[in-house]
């Protein structure tokens, strides 16, 4: 019952998380047909996503200004922009048109992402409850449902234009909820917010943990279906199982994280989550069959699901209340780049060495969280205590 109550409290930003999941779940399962439709090789496809990531990062820098300017309507307006942008990529027929269409998607999605996370943080401060894991789980559920639905739609003969048109309509319905939900009243805290004199020895390793988590998630979302279809002979529906399994297991992991958030230290959770996710990525990379690859993506999803929310919580606990919002905004700038660095990196590695190598590199980066970043952040935490 507590999960349902928390979902009701955060129903506005939860609709935004679902909207983002609708697009990226559909897109992940469409990659094997979108890429040939626009006539791009693996490397060119990765380059197109890299170009769109620049616009997304710029949008994230401007997201706080957009949110302040739009006020209580911010989530609704930004969700509407994502709904419109969702229609475009499926109708593109060449690389330039695809890049421009995806630029619109990533800019609207990135701005919405920052705004809805900020809205969840405001709600957490208002109700004194952890809500971040639950809202990220909503994204994962929407992602998994749409990835599977897209796989079945492809099997039935529907192409990218039809699938993404349907996705845009669903996001339009979610937009209504973002407009209708009440907004947390955080104005009384505004006068107490200060620019935090925080060291990058604290913020950079925390942001890098989030970056690797998001990079692993988005790289798997964007390339797992192609890996399954190209290297293991999967059909369209079987290929869609890869990103769908990632979404399902991430949802399970985040719901579990919502329950244990106040019982286990963030450091311990991140350590074992990173090791688990790294093992899953390596299993998927070396998988000799579909079932083994499915197992690898499931293990990866369970591990990576809680890394970013726990990192946010850990950094938040290490700074004074009046500096917390500023600290979270700084590590978000580093962390959210992972959503856009992952797919291009996968494309370039795939072009030169194959998709199996790409997923193996993801595994190595996840192990680096436990071996390198956590010890650095732990030492900083001890000094601050």
Short mmCIF file of C-alpha atoms in Angstrom, two decimals:
data_model
loop_
_atom_site.label_atom_id
_atom_site.label_comp_id
_atom_site.label_asym_id
_atom_site.label_seq_id
_atom_site.Cartn_x
_atom_site.Cartn_y
_atom_site.Cartn_z
CA UNK A 1 0.00 0.00 0.00
CA UNK A 2 2.88 2.37 0.73
CA UNK A 3 4.08 2.04 -2.87
CA UNK A 4 0.63 2.99 -4.17
CA UNK A 5 0.51 5.95 -1.80
CA UNK A 6 3.95 7.10 -2.95
CA UNK A 7 2.88 6.71 -6.57
CA UNK A 8 -0.21 8.82 -5.95
CA UNK A 9 1.87 11.52 -4.24
CA UNK A 10 4.25 11.72 -7.23
CA UNK A 11 1.69 11.07 -9.98
CA UNK A 12 2.66 14.22 -11.90
CA UNK A 13 6.36 13.50 -12.41
CA UNK A 14 5.56 9.76 -12.63
CA UNK A 15 3.56 10.51 -15.78
CA UNK A 16 6.63 12.33 -17.13
CA UNK A 17 8.86 9.33 -16.36
CA UNK A 18 6.34 7.09 -18.13
CA UNK A 19 6.33 9.40 -21.17
CA UNK A 20 10.11 9.20 -21.51
CA UNK A 21 9.89 5.41 -21.14
CA UNK A 22 7.29 5.20 -23.91
CA UNK A 23 9.59 6.80 -26.47
CA UNK A 24 12.86 5.10 -25.54
CA UNK A 25 11.28 1.66 -25.16
CA UNK A 26 9.73 1.94 -28.60
CA UNK A 27 12.92 3.36 -30.11
CA UNK A 28 15.10 0.56 -28.68
CA UNK A 29 13.00 -2.13 -30.36
CA UNK A 30 12.91 -0.14 -33.63
CA UNK A 31 16.69 0.28 -34.02
CA UNK A 32 17.11 -2.80 -36.28
CA UNK A 33 14.61 -1.37 -38.81
CA UNK A 34 15.21 2.35 -38.30
CA UNK A 35 18.92 2.09 -39.11
CA UNK A 36 18.44 0.59 -42.60
CA UNK A 37 15.42 2.84 -43.22
CA UNK A 38 17.61 5.92 -42.93
CA UNK A 39 20.58 4.25 -44.68
CA UNK A 40 23.19 4.47 -41.89
CA UNK A 41 25.96 2.04 -40.92
CA UNK A 42 26.65 1.25 -37.24
CA UNK A 43 29.28 3.98 -37.02
CA UNK A 44 27.13 6.52 -38.84
CA UNK A 45 24.17 5.67 -36.64
CA UNK A 46 26.36 6.17 -33.57
CA UNK A 47 27.60 9.49 -34.97
CA UNK A 48 24.02 10.68 -35.52
CA UNK A 49 23.19 9.90 -31.89
CA UNK A 50 26.39 11.63 -30.76
CA UNK A 51 25.38 14.80 -32.64
CA UNK A 52 21.94 14.74 -31.03
CA UNK A 53 23.55 14.32 -27.61
CA UNK A 54 25.18 17.76 -27.94
CA UNK A 55 21.78 19.40 -28.27
CA UNK A 56 20.48 17.34 -25.36
CA UNK A 57 23.27 18.45 -23.03
CA UNK A 58 22.67 22.08 -24.02
CA UNK A 59 18.97 21.61 -23.26
CA UNK A 60 19.83 20.21 -19.83
CA UNK A 61 21.89 23.28 -19.00
CA UNK A 62 18.85 25.42 -19.86
CA UNK A 63 16.32 23.14 -18.15
CA UNK A 64 16.26 25.07 -14.83
CA UNK A 65 15.55 28.29 -16.74
CA UNK A 66 12.75 26.60 -18.68
CA UNK A 67 11.25 25.19 -15.50
CA UNK A 68 11.30 28.55 -13.74
CA UNK A 69 9.83 30.27 -16.78
CA UNK A 70 7.01 27.75 -17.20
CA UNK A 71 6.31 27.42 -13.49
CA UNK A 72 3.60 24.93 -12.53
CA UNK A 73 2.99 24.13 -16.22
CA UNK A 74 6.58 22.97 -16.83
CA UNK A 75 5.98 19.22 -16.78
CA UNK A 76 2.89 19.47 -18.96
CA UNK A 77 4.48 21.72 -21.58
CA UNK A 78 7.69 19.66 -21.74
CA UNK A 79 5.72 16.40 -22.02
CA UNK A 80 3.71 17.94 -24.87
CA UNK A 81 6.97 18.83 -26.64
CA UNK A 82 8.16 15.24 -26.30
CA UNK A 83 4.83 13.97 -27.69
CA UNK A 84 5.24 16.11 -30.82
CA UNK A 85 8.92 15.14 -31.22
CA UNK A 86 8.06 11.42 -30.96
CA UNK A 87 6.15 11.53 -34.25
CA UNK A 88 9.18 12.64 -36.27
CA UNK A 89 11.93 9.93 -36.36
CA UNK A 90 9.68 7.23 -37.81
CA UNK A 91 8.95 9.33 -40.88
CA UNK A 92 12.60 10.03 -41.75
CA UNK A 93 14.25 8.43 -44.78
CA UNK A 94 17.86 9.65 -44.65
CA UNK A 95 20.58 10.32 -42.11
CA UNK A 96 20.22 14.11 -42.02
CA UNK A 97 16.47 14.01 -41.46
CA UNK A 98 16.90 11.31 -38.80
CA UNK A 99 19.56 13.32 -36.96
CA UNK A 100 17.39 16.45 -36.92
CA UNK A 101 14.35 14.48 -35.76
CA UNK A 102 16.31 12.79 -32.97
CA UNK A 103 17.74 16.17 -31.97
CA UNK A 104 14.19 17.31 -31.26
CA UNK A 105 13.55 14.15 -29.25
CA UNK A 106 16.71 14.29 -27.17
CA UNK A 107 16.35 17.99 -26.39
CA UNK A 108 12.74 17.64 -25.25
CA UNK A 109 13.44 14.37 -23.43
CA UNK A 110 16.53 15.76 -21.70
CA UNK A 111 14.78 18.92 -20.54
CA UNK A 112 11.81 16.91 -19.27
CA UNK A 113 14.18 14.50 -17.52
CA UNK A 114 15.82 17.25 -15.50
CA UNK A 115 12.50 18.92 -14.67
CA UNK A 116 10.77 15.76 -13.48
CA UNK A 117 13.72 14.73 -11.30
CA UNK A 118 13.70 18.20 -9.75
CA UNK A 119 9.95 17.88 -9.15
CA UNK A 120 10.45 14.52 -7.41
CA UNK A 121 13.14 16.07 -5.20
CA UNK A 122 10.75 18.85 -4.22
CA UNK A 123 8.06 16.31 -3.37
CA UNK A 124 10.53 14.29 -1.28
CA UNK A 125 11.38 17.40 0.71
CA UNK A 126 7.68 18.16 1.20
CA UNK A 127 6.47 14.71 2.30
CA UNK A 128 9.75 13.52 3.91
CA UNK A 129 9.71 10.24 1.98
CA UNK A 130 11.99 8.65 -0.62
CA UNK A 131 10.29 8.69 -4.04
CA UNK A 132 13.15 8.62 -6.54
CA UNK A 133 13.51 4.84 -6.93
CA UNK A 134 9.76 4.45 -7.45
CA UNK A 135 9.60 7.10 -10.17
CA UNK A 136 12.58 5.60 -11.99
CA UNK A 137 10.77 2.25 -11.76
CA UNK A 138 7.80 3.82 -13.56
CA UNK A 139 10.14 4.69 -16.43
CA UNK A 140 11.40 1.10 -16.52
CA UNK A 141 7.90 -0.40 -16.59
CA UNK A 142 6.81 1.92 -19.42
CA UNK A 143 10.02 1.17 -21.28
CA UNK A 144 9.56 -2.62 -20.99
CA UNK A 145 5.90 -2.56 -22.04
CA UNK A 146 6.59 -0.39 -25.07
CA UNK A 147 9.65 -2.40 -26.14
CA UNK A 148 7.62 -5.61 -26.15
CA UNK A 149 4.60 -3.97 -27.79
CA UNK A 150 6.88 -2.61 -30.51
CA UNK A 151 8.34 -6.07 -31.13
CA UNK A 152 4.87 -7.53 -31.61
CA UNK A 153 3.87 -4.58 -33.80
CA UNK A 154 6.90 -5.23 -36.03
CA UNK A 155 5.97 -8.91 -36.29
CA UNK A 156 2.47 -7.79 -37.36
CA UNK A 157 3.96 -5.66 -40.14
CA UNK A 158 3.87 -2.18 -38.60
CA UNK A 159 6.83 0.07 -39.36
CA UNK A 160 8.58 2.85 -37.40
CA UNK A 161 6.14 5.55 -38.57
CA UNK A 162 3.09 3.71 -37.27
CA UNK A 163 4.74 2.65 -34.00
CA UNK A 164 6.07 6.10 -33.10
CA UNK A 165 2.82 7.78 -34.09
CA UNK A 166 1.08 5.53 -31.57
CA UNK A 167 3.77 6.35 -29.00
CA UNK A 168 3.24 10.08 -29.53
CA UNK A 169 -0.49 9.66 -28.88
CA UNK A 170 0.18 7.74 -25.65
CA UNK A 171 2.56 10.47 -24.47
CA UNK A 172 -0.15 13.00 -25.28
CA UNK A 173 -2.48 11.20 -22.87
CA UNK A 174 0.21 11.18 -20.17
CA UNK A 175 0.61 14.92 -20.73
CA UNK A 176 -2.93 15.41 -19.37
CA UNK A 177 -1.87 13.86 -16.05
CA UNK A 178 1.21 16.08 -15.78
CA UNK A 179 -1.01 19.14 -16.19
CA UNK A 180 -3.64 17.87 -13.71
CA UNK A 181 -1.36 16.79 -10.85
CA UNK A 182 -0.66 19.24 -8.01
CA UNK A 183 2.79 20.83 -7.78
CA UNK A 184 4.92 20.72 -4.64
CA UNK A 185 5.18 24.12 -2.99
CA UNK A 186 8.93 24.62 -2.61
CA UNK A 187 8.90 28.40 -2.87
CA UNK A 188 9.36 28.79 0.86
CA UNK A 189 12.81 27.19 0.48
CA UNK A 190 13.96 29.43 -2.34
CA UNK A 191 15.37 32.17 -0.18
CA UNK A 192 17.52 29.67 1.71
CA UNK A 193 19.18 28.18 -1.37
CA UNK A 194 22.84 29.08 -1.64
CA UNK A 195 25.49 28.34 -4.22
CA UNK A 196 27.33 25.46 -2.64
CA UNK A 197 31.11 25.69 -2.07
CA UNK A 198 31.43 22.02 -2.97
CA UNK A 199 34.59 20.28 -4.10
CA UNK A 200 34.71 18.37 -7.37
CA UNK A 201 36.53 15.62 -5.46
CA UNK A 202 33.06 14.90 -4.07
CA UNK A 203 30.92 15.74 -7.09
CA UNK A 204 32.98 14.21 -9.92
CA UNK A 205 33.18 10.60 -8.65
CA UNK A 206 29.50 10.73 -7.69
CA UNK A 207 28.59 12.10 -11.10
CA UNK A 208 30.77 9.49 -12.82
CA UNK A 209 28.94 6.66 -11.03
CA UNK A 210 25.66 8.05 -12.34
CA UNK A 211 27.18 8.55 -15.79
CA UNK A 212 28.34 4.91 -16.03
CA UNK A 213 24.98 3.66 -14.77
CA UNK A 214 23.04 5.71 -17.31
CA UNK A 215 25.54 4.92 -20.07
CA UNK A 216 25.14 1.19 -19.45
CA UNK A 217 21.37 1.50 -19.35
CA UNK A 218 21.01 3.57 -22.50
CA UNK A 219 23.61 1.62 -24.47
CA UNK A 220 21.76 -1.61 -23.69
CA UNK A 221 18.40 -0.05 -24.51
CA UNK A 222 19.64 1.15 -27.88
CA UNK A 223 21.71 -1.85 -29.02
CA UNK A 224 20.55 -5.05 -27.27
CA UNK A 225 17.88 -5.84 -29.89
CA UNK A 226 20.43 -5.41 -32.69
CA UNK A 227 22.92 -7.65 -30.82
CA UNK A 228 20.31 -10.38 -30.44
CA UNK A 229 19.10 -10.20 -34.05
CA UNK A 230 22.49 -9.82 -35.72
CA UNK A 231 24.69 -12.10 -33.62
CA UNK A 232 22.24 -14.68 -32.28
CA UNK A 233 19.66 -14.93 -35.06
CA UNK A 234 16.68 -13.55 -33.15
CA UNK A 235 13.51 -12.45 -34.91
CA UNK A 236 11.88 -9.07 -34.34
CA UNK A 237 9.85 -10.15 -31.30
CA UNK A 238 12.77 -12.15 -29.86
CA UNK A 239 15.08 -9.17 -30.35
CA UNK A 240 12.67 -6.90 -28.51
CA UNK A 241 12.87 -9.23 -25.50
CA UNK A 242 16.39 -7.91 -24.76
CA UNK A 243 15.46 -4.28 -24.04
CA UNK A 244 12.16 -5.43 -22.53
CA UNK A 245 13.97 -7.69 -20.04
CA UNK A 246 16.24 -4.80 -19.13
CA UNK A 247 13.19 -2.65 -18.43
CA UNK A 248 11.42 -5.33 -16.37
CA UNK A 249 14.44 -6.19 -14.24
CA UNK A 250 15.26 -2.53 -13.72
CA UNK A 251 11.70 -1.96 -12.55
CA UNK A 252 12.00 -4.87 -10.10
CA UNK A 253 15.37 -3.59 -8.87
CA UNK A 254 14.10 -0.05 -8.36
CA UNK A 255 10.98 -1.17 -6.54
CA UNK A 256 13.21 -3.22 -4.26
CA UNK A 257 15.45 -0.18 -3.87
CA UNK A 258 12.44 1.88 -2.80
CA UNK A 259 11.87 -0.61 0.01
CA UNK A 260 15.48 -0.92 1.24
CA UNK A 261 16.49 2.73 0.71
CA UNK A 262 16.44 3.50 4.44
CA UNK A 263 17.84 0.16 5.65
CA UNK A 264 21.11 -0.43 3.75
CA UNK A 265 23.96 2.00 3.14
CA UNK A 266 24.17 3.52 -0.31
CA UNK A 267 27.83 2.54 -0.57
CA UNK A 268 27.11 -1.16 -0.04
CA UNK A 269 24.21 -1.17 -2.48
CA UNK A 270 26.21 0.59 -5.22
CA UNK A 271 29.20 -1.76 -4.73
CA UNK A 272 27.24 -4.97 -5.21
CA UNK A 273 24.94 -3.46 -7.83
CA UNK A 274 27.92 -2.46 -10.02
CA UNK A 275 29.51 -5.91 -9.71
CA UNK A 276 26.20 -7.59 -10.54
CA UNK A 277 25.61 -5.36 -13.57
CA UNK A 278 29.19 -5.90 -14.80
CA UNK A 279 28.76 -9.67 -14.65
CA UNK A 280 25.47 -9.37 -16.56
CA UNK A 281 27.07 -7.26 -19.31
CA UNK A 282 29.89 -9.77 -19.76
CA UNK A 283 27.44 -12.69 -19.92
CA UNK A 284 25.43 -10.87 -22.61
CA UNK A 285 28.61 -10.09 -24.56
CA UNK A 286 29.83 -13.71 -24.59
CA UNK A 287 26.42 -15.38 -24.86
CA UNK A 288 26.34 -18.37 -27.23
CA UNK A 289 22.52 -18.49 -27.33
CA UNK A 290 19.45 -16.32 -26.91
CA UNK A 291 18.60 -17.69 -23.46
CA UNK A 292 22.08 -16.95 -22.10
CA UNK A 293 21.93 -13.43 -23.55
CA UNK A 294 18.51 -12.91 -21.96
CA UNK A 295 20.00 -14.00 -18.62
CA UNK A 296 22.86 -11.53 -19.04
CA UNK A 297 20.58 -8.59 -19.81
CA UNK A 298 18.35 -9.52 -16.85
CA UNK A 299 21.31 -9.56 -14.43
CA UNK A 300 22.58 -6.28 -15.90
CA UNK A 301 19.17 -4.66 -15.40
CA UNK A 302 18.87 -5.78 -11.78
CA UNK A 303 22.29 -4.39 -10.92
CA UNK A 304 22.31 -1.12 -12.82
CA UNK A 305 18.77 -0.16 -11.74
CA UNK A 306 19.66 1.21 -8.30
CA UNK A 307 23.09 2.70 -8.96
CA UNK A 308 22.01 6.20 -9.99
CA UNK A 309 19.21 6.71 -7.40
CA UNK A 310 21.51 5.51 -4.61
CA UNK A 311 24.32 7.78 -5.80
CA UNK A 312 21.96 10.76 -5.71
CA UNK A 313 20.88 9.84 -2.19
CA UNK A 314 24.48 9.37 -0.99
CA UNK A 315 25.70 12.70 -2.32
CA UNK A 316 22.60 14.37 -0.88
CA UNK A 317 23.38 13.03 2.59
CA UNK A 318 26.97 14.28 2.45
CA UNK A 319 26.09 17.96 2.02
CA UNK A 320 24.17 20.42 4.22
CA UNK A 321 20.47 20.88 3.47
CA UNK A 322 20.94 24.33 1.98
CA UNK A 323 23.50 22.99 -0.52
CA UNK A 324 21.70 19.79 -1.55
CA UNK A 325 19.82 21.08 -4.60
CA UNK A 326 22.94 22.70 -6.00
CA UNK A 327 24.99 19.52 -5.48
CA UNK A 328 22.39 17.34 -7.20
CA UNK A 329 22.20 19.72 -10.15
CA UNK A 330 25.98 19.57 -10.60
CA UNK A 331 26.25 15.78 -10.54
CA UNK A 332 23.27 15.61 -12.91
CA UNK A 333 25.24 17.57 -15.51
CA UNK A 334 27.91 14.86 -15.39
CA UNK A 335 25.58 11.91 -14.94
CA UNK A 336 22.97 12.58 -17.59
CA UNK A 337 25.65 12.75 -20.27
CA UNK A 338 25.77 8.96 -19.91
CA UNK A 339 22.36 8.66 -21.55
CA UNK A 340 23.80 10.16 -24.73
CA UNK A 341 27.42 8.97 -24.64
CA UNK A 342 26.43 5.29 -24.37
CA UNK A 343 24.75 4.70 -27.75
CA UNK A 344 27.39 6.53 -29.84
CA UNK A 345 30.17 4.71 -28.00
CA UNK A 346 28.42 1.41 -28.74
CA UNK A 347 28.13 2.36 -32.41
CA UNK A 348 31.81 3.21 -32.82
CA UNK A 349 32.97 0.07 -30.97
CA UNK A 350 30.54 -2.07 -32.96
CA UNK A 351 31.83 -0.62 -36.23
CA UNK A 352 35.41 -1.52 -35.35
CA UNK A 353 35.17 -4.61 -33.15
CA UNK A 354 31.58 -5.91 -33.08
CA UNK A 355 28.67 -5.59 -30.67
CA UNK A 356 29.99 -8.33 -28.36
CA UNK A 357 33.07 -6.23 -27.67
CA UNK A 358 30.88 -3.18 -27.08
CA UNK A 359 28.97 -4.93 -24.29
CA UNK A 360 32.23 -6.27 -22.81
CA UNK A 361 33.51 -2.67 -22.53
CA UNK A 362 30.30 -1.75 -20.69
CA UNK A 363 31.08 -4.56 -18.24
CA UNK A 364 34.59 -3.23 -17.63
CA UNK A 365 33.26 0.27 -16.93
CA UNK A 366 30.78 -1.15 -14.40
CA UNK A 367 33.56 -3.02 -12.58
CA UNK A 368 35.51 0.27 -12.48
CA UNK A 369 32.75 1.76 -10.32
CA UNK A 370 33.56 -0.71 -7.53
CA UNK A 371 37.33 -0.77 -8.06
CA UNK A 372 38.02 2.94 -8.65
CA UNK A 373 35.15 5.37 -8.09
CA UNK A 374 33.67 3.97 -4.88
CA UNK A 375 37.00 3.98 -2.97
CA UNK A 376 37.59 7.60 -4.02
CA UNK A 377 34.09 8.69 -2.99
CA UNK A 378 34.33 6.72 0.27
CA UNK A 379 37.53 8.54 1.26
CA UNK A 380 35.86 11.88 0.56
CA UNK A 381 32.86 10.80 2.63
CA UNK A 382 35.06 9.84 5.58
CA UNK A 383 36.86 13.19 5.48
CA UNK A 384 33.54 15.05 5.47
CA UNK A 385 32.29 13.00 8.46
#
